[in-house]
C-alpha positions as MATLAB code, in Angstrom:
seq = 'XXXXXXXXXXXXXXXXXXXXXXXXXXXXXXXXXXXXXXXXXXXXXXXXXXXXXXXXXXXXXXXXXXXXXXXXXXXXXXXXXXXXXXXXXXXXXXXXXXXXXXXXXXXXXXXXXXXXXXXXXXXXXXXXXXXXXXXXXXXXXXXXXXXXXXXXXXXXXXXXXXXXXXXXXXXXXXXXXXXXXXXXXXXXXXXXXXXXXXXXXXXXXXXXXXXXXXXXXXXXXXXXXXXXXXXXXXXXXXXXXXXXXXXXXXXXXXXXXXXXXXXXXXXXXXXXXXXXXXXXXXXXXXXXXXXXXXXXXXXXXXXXXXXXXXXXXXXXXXXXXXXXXXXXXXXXXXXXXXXXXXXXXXXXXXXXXXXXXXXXXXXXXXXXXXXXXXXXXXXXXXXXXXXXXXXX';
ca = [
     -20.725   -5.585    0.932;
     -26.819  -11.030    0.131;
     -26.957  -12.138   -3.716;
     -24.735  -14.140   -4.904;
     -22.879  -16.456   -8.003;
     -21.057  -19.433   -7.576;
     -17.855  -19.236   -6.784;
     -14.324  -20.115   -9.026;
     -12.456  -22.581   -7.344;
      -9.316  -21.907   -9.691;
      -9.720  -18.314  -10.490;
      -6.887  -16.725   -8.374;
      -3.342  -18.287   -7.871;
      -3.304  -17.236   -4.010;
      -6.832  -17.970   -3.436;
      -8.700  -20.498   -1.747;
     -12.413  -21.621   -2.791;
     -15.485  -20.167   -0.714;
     -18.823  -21.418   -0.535;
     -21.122  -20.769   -3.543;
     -22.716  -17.847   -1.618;
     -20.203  -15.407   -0.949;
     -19.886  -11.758   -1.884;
     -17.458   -8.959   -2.664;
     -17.939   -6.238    0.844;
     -16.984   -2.685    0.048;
     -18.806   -0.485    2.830;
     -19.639   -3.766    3.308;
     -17.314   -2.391    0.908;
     -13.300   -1.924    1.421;
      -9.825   -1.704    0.267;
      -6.620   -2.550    1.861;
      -2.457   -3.772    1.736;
      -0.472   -6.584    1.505;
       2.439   -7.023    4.082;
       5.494   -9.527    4.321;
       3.370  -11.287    7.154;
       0.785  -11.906    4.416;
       3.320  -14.552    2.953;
       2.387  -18.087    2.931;
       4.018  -21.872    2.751;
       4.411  -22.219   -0.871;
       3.995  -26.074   -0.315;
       0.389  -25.203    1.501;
      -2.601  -26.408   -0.621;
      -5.468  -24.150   -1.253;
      -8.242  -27.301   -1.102;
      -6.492  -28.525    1.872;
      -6.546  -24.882    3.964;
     -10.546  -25.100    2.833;
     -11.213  -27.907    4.064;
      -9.797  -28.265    7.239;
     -11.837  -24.617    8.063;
     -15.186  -26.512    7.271;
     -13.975  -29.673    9.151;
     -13.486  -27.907   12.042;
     -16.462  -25.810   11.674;
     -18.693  -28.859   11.101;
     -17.675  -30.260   14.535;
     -17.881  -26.887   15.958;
     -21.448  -26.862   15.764;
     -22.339  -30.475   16.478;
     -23.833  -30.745   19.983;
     -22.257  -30.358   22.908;
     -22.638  -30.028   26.837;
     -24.026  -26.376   27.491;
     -20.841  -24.749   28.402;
     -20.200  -21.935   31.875;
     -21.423  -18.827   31.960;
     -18.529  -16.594   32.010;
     -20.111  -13.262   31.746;
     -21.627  -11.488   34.975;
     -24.585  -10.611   32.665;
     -25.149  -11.057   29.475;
     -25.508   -7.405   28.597;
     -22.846   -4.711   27.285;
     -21.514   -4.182   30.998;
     -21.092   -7.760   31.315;
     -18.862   -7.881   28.292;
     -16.861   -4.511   29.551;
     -16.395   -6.888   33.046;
     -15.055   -9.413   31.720;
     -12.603   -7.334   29.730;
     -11.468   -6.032   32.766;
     -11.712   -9.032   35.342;
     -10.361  -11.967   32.763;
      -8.200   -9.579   31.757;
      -8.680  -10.550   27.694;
      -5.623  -10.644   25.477;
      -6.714  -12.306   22.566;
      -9.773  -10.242   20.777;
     -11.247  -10.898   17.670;
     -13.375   -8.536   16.100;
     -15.844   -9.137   13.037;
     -16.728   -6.065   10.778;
     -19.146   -5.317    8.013;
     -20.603   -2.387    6.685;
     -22.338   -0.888    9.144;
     -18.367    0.607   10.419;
     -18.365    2.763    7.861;
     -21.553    4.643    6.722;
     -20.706    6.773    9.448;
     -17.658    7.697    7.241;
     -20.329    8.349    4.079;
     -19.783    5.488    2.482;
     -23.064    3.758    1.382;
     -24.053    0.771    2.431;
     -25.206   -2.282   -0.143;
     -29.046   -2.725    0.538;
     -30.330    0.255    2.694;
     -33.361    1.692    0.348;
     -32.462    4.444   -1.083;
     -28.910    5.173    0.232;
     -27.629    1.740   -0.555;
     -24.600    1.704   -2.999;
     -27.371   -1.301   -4.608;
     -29.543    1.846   -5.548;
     -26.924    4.506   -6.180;
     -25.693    2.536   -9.379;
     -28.821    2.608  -11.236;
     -27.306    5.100  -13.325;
     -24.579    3.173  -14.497;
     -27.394    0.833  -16.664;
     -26.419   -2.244  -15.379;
     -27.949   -5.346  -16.168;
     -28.544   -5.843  -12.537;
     -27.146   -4.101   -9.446;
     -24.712   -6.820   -8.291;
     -23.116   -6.904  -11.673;
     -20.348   -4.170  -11.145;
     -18.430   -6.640   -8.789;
     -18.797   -9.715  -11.204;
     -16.012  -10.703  -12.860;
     -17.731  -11.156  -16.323;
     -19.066   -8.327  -16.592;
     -15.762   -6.023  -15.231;
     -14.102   -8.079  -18.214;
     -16.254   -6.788  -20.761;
     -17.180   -2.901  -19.048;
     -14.502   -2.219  -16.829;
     -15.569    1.697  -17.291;
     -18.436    1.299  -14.826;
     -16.438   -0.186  -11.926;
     -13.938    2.163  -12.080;
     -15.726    5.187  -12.322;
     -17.561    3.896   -9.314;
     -14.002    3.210   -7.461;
     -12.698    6.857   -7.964;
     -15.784    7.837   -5.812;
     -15.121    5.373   -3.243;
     -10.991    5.273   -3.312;
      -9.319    5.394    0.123;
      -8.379    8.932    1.210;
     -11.304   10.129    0.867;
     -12.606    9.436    4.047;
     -12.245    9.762    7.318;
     -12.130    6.289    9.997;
     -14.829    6.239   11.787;
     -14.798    6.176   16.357;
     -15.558    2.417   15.662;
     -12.470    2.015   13.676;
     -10.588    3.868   16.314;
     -11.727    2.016   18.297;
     -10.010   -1.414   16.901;
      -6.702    1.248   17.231;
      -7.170    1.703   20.630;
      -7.732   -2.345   21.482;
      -4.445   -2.781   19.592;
      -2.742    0.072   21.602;
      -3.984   -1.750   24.638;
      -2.677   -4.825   23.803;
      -6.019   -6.972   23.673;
      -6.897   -7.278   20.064;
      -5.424  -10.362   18.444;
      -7.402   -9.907   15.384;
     -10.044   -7.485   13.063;
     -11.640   -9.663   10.507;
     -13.755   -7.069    7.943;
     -15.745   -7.272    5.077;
     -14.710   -3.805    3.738;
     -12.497   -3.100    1.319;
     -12.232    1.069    2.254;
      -8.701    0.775    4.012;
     -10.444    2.448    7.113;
      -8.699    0.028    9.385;
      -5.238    0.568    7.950;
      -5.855    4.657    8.227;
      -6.179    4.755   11.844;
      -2.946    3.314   12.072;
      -3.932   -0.423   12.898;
      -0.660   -2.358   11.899;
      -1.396   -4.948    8.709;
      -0.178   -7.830   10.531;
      -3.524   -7.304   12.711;
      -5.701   -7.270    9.864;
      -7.547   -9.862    7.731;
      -9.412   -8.410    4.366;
     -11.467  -11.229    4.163;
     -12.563   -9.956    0.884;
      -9.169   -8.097   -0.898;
      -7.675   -5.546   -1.541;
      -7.288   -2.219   -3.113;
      -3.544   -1.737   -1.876;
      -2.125   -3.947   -4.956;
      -3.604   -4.880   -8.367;
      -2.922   -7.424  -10.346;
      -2.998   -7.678  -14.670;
      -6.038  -10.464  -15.228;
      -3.538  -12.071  -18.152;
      -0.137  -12.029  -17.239;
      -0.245  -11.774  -13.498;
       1.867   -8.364  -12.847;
       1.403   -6.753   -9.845;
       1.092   -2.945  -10.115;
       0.905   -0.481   -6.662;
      -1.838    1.117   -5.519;
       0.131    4.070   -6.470;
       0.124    3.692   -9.905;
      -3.970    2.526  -10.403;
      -5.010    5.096   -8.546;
      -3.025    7.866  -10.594;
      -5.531    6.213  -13.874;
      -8.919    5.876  -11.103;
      -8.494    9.534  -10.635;
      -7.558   10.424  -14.434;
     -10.615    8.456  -15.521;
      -8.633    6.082  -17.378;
      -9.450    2.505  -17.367;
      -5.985    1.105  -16.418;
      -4.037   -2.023  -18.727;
      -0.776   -3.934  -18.443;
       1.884   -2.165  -19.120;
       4.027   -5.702  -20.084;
       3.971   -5.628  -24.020;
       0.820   -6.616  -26.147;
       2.357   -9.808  -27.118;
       2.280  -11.156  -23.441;
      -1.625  -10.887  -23.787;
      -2.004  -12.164  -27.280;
      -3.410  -15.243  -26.813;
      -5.944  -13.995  -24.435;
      -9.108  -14.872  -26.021;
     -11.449  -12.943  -23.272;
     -12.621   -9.381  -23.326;
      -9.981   -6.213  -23.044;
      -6.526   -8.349  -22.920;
      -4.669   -7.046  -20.083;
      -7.209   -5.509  -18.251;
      -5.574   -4.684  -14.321;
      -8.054   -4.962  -11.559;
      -7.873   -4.479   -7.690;
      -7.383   -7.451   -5.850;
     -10.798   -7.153   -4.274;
     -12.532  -10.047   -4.150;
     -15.596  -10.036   -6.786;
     -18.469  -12.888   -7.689;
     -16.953  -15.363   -9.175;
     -13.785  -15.293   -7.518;
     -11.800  -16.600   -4.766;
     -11.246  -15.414   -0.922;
      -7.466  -15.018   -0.414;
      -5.631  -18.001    1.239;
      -5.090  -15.289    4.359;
      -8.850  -15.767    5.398;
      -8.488  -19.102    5.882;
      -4.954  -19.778    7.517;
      -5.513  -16.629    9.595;
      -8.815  -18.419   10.473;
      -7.174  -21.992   11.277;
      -4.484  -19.867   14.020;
      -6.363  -17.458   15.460;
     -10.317  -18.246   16.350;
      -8.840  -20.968   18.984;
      -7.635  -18.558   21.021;
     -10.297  -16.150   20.956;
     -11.098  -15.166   24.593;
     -13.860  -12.519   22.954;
     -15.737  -12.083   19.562;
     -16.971   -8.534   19.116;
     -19.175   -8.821   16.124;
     -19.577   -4.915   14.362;
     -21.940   -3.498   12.065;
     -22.604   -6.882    9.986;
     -25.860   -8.883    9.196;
     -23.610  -12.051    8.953;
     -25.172  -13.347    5.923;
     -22.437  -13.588    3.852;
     -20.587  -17.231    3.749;
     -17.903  -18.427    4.837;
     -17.409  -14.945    6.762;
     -20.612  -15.771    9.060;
     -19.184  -19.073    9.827;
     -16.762  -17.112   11.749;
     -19.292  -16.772   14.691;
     -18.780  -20.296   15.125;
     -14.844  -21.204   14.993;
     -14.308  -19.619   18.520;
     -14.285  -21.945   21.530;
     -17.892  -22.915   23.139;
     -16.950  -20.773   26.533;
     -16.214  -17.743   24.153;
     -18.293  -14.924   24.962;
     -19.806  -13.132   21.606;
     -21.056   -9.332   21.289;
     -22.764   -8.135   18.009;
     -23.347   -4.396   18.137;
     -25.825   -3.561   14.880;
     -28.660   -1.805   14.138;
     -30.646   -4.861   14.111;
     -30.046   -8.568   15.459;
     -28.317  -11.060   12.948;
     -26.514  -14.308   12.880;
     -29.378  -15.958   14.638;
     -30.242  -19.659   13.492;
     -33.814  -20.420   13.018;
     -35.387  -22.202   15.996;
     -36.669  -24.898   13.713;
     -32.809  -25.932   12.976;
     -32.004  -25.778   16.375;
     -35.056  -28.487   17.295;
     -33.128  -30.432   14.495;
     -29.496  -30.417   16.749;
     -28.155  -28.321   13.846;
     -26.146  -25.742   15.755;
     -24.155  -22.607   15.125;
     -25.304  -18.653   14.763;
     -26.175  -16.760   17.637;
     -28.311  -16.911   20.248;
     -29.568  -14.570   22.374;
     -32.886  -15.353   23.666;
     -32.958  -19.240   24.357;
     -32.735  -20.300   27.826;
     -29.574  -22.282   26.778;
     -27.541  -19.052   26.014;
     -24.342  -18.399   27.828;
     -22.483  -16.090   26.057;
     -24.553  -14.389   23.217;
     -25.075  -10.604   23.952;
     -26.942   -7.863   21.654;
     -26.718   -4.355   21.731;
     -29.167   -2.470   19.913;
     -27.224    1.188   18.187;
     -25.171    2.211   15.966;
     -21.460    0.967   15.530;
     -19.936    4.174   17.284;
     -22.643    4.937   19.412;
     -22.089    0.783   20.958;
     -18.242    1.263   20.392;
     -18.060    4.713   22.913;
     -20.230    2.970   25.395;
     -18.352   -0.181   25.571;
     -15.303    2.337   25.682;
     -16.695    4.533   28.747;
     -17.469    1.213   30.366;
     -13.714    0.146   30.309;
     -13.051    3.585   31.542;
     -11.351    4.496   28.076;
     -14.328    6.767   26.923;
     -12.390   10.692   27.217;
      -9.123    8.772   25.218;
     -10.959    7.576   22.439;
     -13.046   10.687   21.690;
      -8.999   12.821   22.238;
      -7.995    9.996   19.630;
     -10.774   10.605   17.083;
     -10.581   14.361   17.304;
      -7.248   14.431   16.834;
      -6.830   12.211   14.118;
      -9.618   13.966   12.130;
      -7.916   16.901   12.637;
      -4.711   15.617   11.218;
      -6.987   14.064    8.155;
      -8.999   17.044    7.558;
      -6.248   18.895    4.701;
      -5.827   15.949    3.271;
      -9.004   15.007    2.697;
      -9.840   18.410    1.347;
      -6.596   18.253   -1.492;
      -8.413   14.561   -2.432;
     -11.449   16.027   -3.357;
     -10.544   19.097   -4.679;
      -8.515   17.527   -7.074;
     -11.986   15.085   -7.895;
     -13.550   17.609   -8.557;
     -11.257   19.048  -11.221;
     -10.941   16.057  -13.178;
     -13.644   14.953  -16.093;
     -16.474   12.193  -15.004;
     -15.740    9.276  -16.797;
     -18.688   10.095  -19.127;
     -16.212   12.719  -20.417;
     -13.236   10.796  -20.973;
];
């Protein structure tokens, strides 16, 4: 889950405000829980969380001296040395879409696969308005018809989420930062506490009027009835609601228009400091503030993007200017940048073999799937029962 609207400031009560070009990511896309460790200061300001991440990522990319080397080589073996040698405890890893098309879930902007494409048939006025809060005010039916296609359960985690599992399970992985909003993480078993859903959530909803929280429990019983789910608090608590569909419930994904949770940026403010390795996944780290990410780690930090294409780069031009930050990977200055050229699980299984963990991840993944596979089957049999929205 790159086009974008300007952001609400004040639109959520536990949100914080994001730049004016930030997205919703579902495969860039993805949905996910709450936990108790999600709780927050109450006295803690929303502005003030904001702007101290800027601050510090302003002065993160002024110039400095050019830092040690502290990869062997800057390739994917270098990276699965340094693992091993440092011996890294505190992991970070950044993930957008590309995790999960593996799974079958669609990408945004891939010609003709991209989810972009695939919702030409709901008549929009333009692609991107399914995730814009507007427009889900006034036609909720389209985004929820789309959501009982994409709900978690349906789909399997991919080796690359497994492979977040298995960093966890050996004790290196401080942190996974994603995009998505499919729950993939959360199905392998990755704890909460280790996950950030930089752009929501699917696990809870929330009334758009009066605030009540319902469980992903109960909004997925109306995604998969075809129903287009309301408050259940009397009318009257909605009556002065002058907008569109008074009490309309929604996901607490993040859409245009609205604000990245508080999380994102006090998870941010803790964690990139002690980042002793960014492993950047599947993303073309265009969408702000989430690409600013690359930056918030210390300047000895070693970086890895595995993608299907380079990304995060900053244009030559800018750096001749002393204006800093992105990736690099080809300058004579870099120290730490490394690119491998693949798919997601194809980088994740080599990195893997290279740590000499190859033969437990693939016995992880094959298990698991196995385990999944009924399940998975009762989900979609029971889709396929139900009427299409069209129908309700």
């Amino acid at each position: 889950m790159e086009d974008v609207k300007k952001g609400d400031a004040d639109t959520k009560e536990n949100g914080c405000p994001i730049s004016p070009t930030h997205p919703v990511g579902m495969a860039g896309n993805s949905l996910v829980e709450n936990s108790t460790d999600d709780e927050q200061d109450p006295e803690s300001s929303c502005d003030d969380i904001a702007t101290k991440y800027y601050e510090k990522l302003w002065h993160a990319t002024d110039g400095e001296e050019k830092p040690e080397q502290r990869l062997q080589s800057l390739d994917i073996d270098g990276v699965a040395s340094y693992i091993l040698d440092r011996p890294c405890k505190n992991i970070i890893v950044l993930s957008g879409a590309g995790i999960s098309t593996a799974a079958g879930i669609p990408d945004f902007r891939s010609p003709g696969s991209g989810l972009y494409h695939q919702l030409e048939k709901y008549n929009l006025p333009h692609p991107e308005a399914i995730f814009e809060i507007d427009y889900f005010r006034e036609n909720p039916k389209a985004f929820y018809e789309l959501a009982r296609q994409l709900y978690p359960g349906r789909f399997k985690p991919t080796l690359c989420h497994y492979f977040l599992r298995l960093l966890h399970e050996k004790e290196v992985l401080l942190r996974s930062y994603t995009q998505n909003i499919d729950m993939l993480e959360r199905r392998t078993g990755l704890p909460g506490e280790k996950i950030v859903e930089a752009h929501g959530t699917f696990h809870s909803s929330h009334c758009l009027d009066c605030h009540k929280e319902f469980t992903i429990e109960w909004i997925k019983e109306k995604v998969f009835a075809g129903e287009t789910p309301f408050c259940t608090e009397p009318s009257e608590k909605h009556e002065d609601v002058l907008l569109p569909n008074p009490g309309l419930v929604k996901p607490d994904i993040v859409f245009f228009g609205e604000s990245l949770p508080s999380k994102f940026f006090q998870r941010a403010e803790e964690d990139f400091p002690q980042c002793d390795l960014l492993i950047i996944l599947g993303t073309s780290l265009v969408v702000q503030p989430f690409s600013t990410l690359v930056d918030r780690v210390p300047p000895t930090t070693p970086r890895i993007l595995i993608n299907n294409q380079r990304a995060g780069q900053v244009h030559p031009f800018m750096r001749m200017l002393g204006i800093g930050g992105g990736l690099d990977y080809e300058s004579e200055d870099n120290v730490r940048d490394v690119f491998w050229e693949g798919s997601c699980d194809d980088g994740c299984q080599l990195l893997a073999d290279l740590l000499g963990w190859g033969d437990e991840l693939k016995s992880l993944v094959a298990s698991e799937h196995e385990t999944l596979e009924s399940e998975i089957d009762d989900i979609t049999a029971k889709l396929a029962a139900m009427p299409s929205g069209d129908e309700k």
